[in-house]
Amino acid sequence: MTSASQEHETRVVDAAPKKLYINGQWRDARGGRVLNVHDPSTGSVLCTVADASPEDGRDALEAAQAAQKDFAAMPPRKRAAILMRAFELMHERQDDLAMLMTLEMGKPLAEAAGEVAYAAEFFRHFAEEATRISGGYQTAPAGNARFVVRKEPVGPSLLITPWNFPLAMGTRKIGPAIAAGCTSVLKPAELTPLSMLALAQVLEDAGAPPGVVNIVVTSSAGQVMEPLIRSGIARKLSFTGSTAVGKKLLEQCADKVLRTSMELGGNAAFVVFEDADLDQAVEGAMLAKMRNSGEACTAANRMFIHRSVIHEFSEKLAQRMGQLKVGRGVDEGVQVGPMVDATQRDKVKELVDDAVGAGAKVVVGGETGPGEGYFYQPTVLRDVPREARMWTEEIFGPVAPLTPFDAETEVVDLVNDTEYGLVNYVYTNDLTRALRVAENIESGMVGLNQGVVSNPAAPFGGVKESGLGREGGDTGIDEFLETKYIGIAM
Ligand code: NAP
């Protein structure tokens, strides 16, 4: 007999759009190519989806170009209404969107439902921002002219998103693009196209005009996107993904001097001082480490714990990590799903084996499994030597490496000893120290006594090789706006 959950799985996969969304139409790829979408909890194929060629990409960008002028002229209130309707529809469809995301990406259903709500919030936030785009009127210092300053949409934009937050990384870009009056072509990750195609359906149902948002799924990311970046039609690239790919894309963007927003990799430190509330710190560590099973750019990658409390902290953390239920994200009570694919799972295993080989001690976990899917057990490692690869490489999995520190200056240097600068977390009950450390560490974001910083109303982004620009907050929309100054003789 099929369970209610199995029926739900089958229904959402059957109902999911599986074609490219170009110029308001659902269509097959030219040449008819398709790609397989897998369930990472079993390794089995869920369905096939149209696999775009470079010609399909070109069609999508030309559709965006054709729609740009009218869309820029659409009253902000109407653009806001599209986003608000899309926000409402995402909530109405939350269960189905969450199921689809869990099936293609692996995260537990409750987390997927949380991501749907988080992703929808970007639409509400930018619906509100759309009507507040402002400018200026100023007297020239010599008094002989007036300056009028206005904001205009950048123009057709290319948006590229990763697999780890299949919806939220998309709405964080589509939201401000629509609010600013930019049309776009979005390429989701090959591993998780279904969530983005379902979002295209949401936007169509919310009244987004043809060509305003185009979705191109492809197994040939470079071949499809590079010609678009170099086309001279696109005016902007907003990318979320790895630093290595981001650097390559920045080079391509130089060709036509595109505006760029780059949300790249992270290597977050999680610092616990001796005066911290240890239970609160453990709670925060669980969030900072285990949100999205560690597959997050914001995931705590290096845990520096004051020597006087590291034993107690590691015992408490290991106890919590060891209790987590690992399994298929669709199953009742599961808290940790599989890694997104075998490559990701093997990378986590490789980094743990490397650390253990260098002398780290496994407090809990340290193994793959269970079952057929790409699972890795929640793991706590102690005494991880500084030469271990996981201090410099993103783990992107449920592994918490701990090492002791003695002094504040020492730990600030350790935190900053990385080319990344996305987010760092600091736990202390000394207010002056908290502010001093927050000011001295090099990252775009700091979590003080909290393990999650993401919020659509706050500016998200990194410094150093973690990226350029900010998404969300009151500046996120600026990434899609140009400033025009009109000088008027008086
Ligand atoms: P990735 O390999 O860089 O891929 C990201 C996106 O870029 C995917 O859509 C990918 O397509 C596409 N892509 C790959 N090569 C390309 C090329 N030559 N031209 C155009 N597009 C290309 O990263 P990922 O493994 O999916 O995601 C994990 C990374 O994202 C981590 O480093 C993480 O820290 C970072 N991330 C950052 C943030 C942030 O806000 N800072 C948020 C989430 C994730 P395919 O799927 O087809 O390869």
Coordinates of C-alpha atoms in Angstrom, one line a residue, residues 32 118 124 127 162 177 198-199 209 220-221 268 285 287-288 295 299 320 325 340 353 412 415 428 442 447:
G32 CA 15.1 17.9 -27.4
Y118 CA 12.3 32.4 4.0
R124 CA 7.5 40.5 0.3
A127 CA 7.6 44.3 -2.9
P162 CA 23.5 27.1 -6.4
A177 CA 15.3 42.5 -10.0
A198 CA 8.0 25.6 -9.8
L199 CA 8.9 29.1 -8.8
P209 CA 4.6 39.4 -18.0
S220 CA 26.3 22.8 -19.9
A221 CA 26.5 25.8 -17.6
A268 CA 33.0 30.8 9.0
A285 CA 26.6 25.9 17.2
L287 CA 22.2 26.0 14.1
A288 CA 25.4 27.4 12.6
E295 CA 25.7 22.6 3.2
A299 CA 28.1 27.1 8.0
R320 CA 23.3 16.8 20.6
K325 CA 18.0 11.4 13.3
V340 CA 23.4 16.5 -2.3
D353 CA 39.9 11.3 6.9
V412 CA 41.0 37.1 16.2
V415 CA 39.5 33.9 12.5
T428 CA 30.6 36.0 24.9
E442 CA 37.1 40.6 8.7
G447 CA 26.6 36.6 14.6

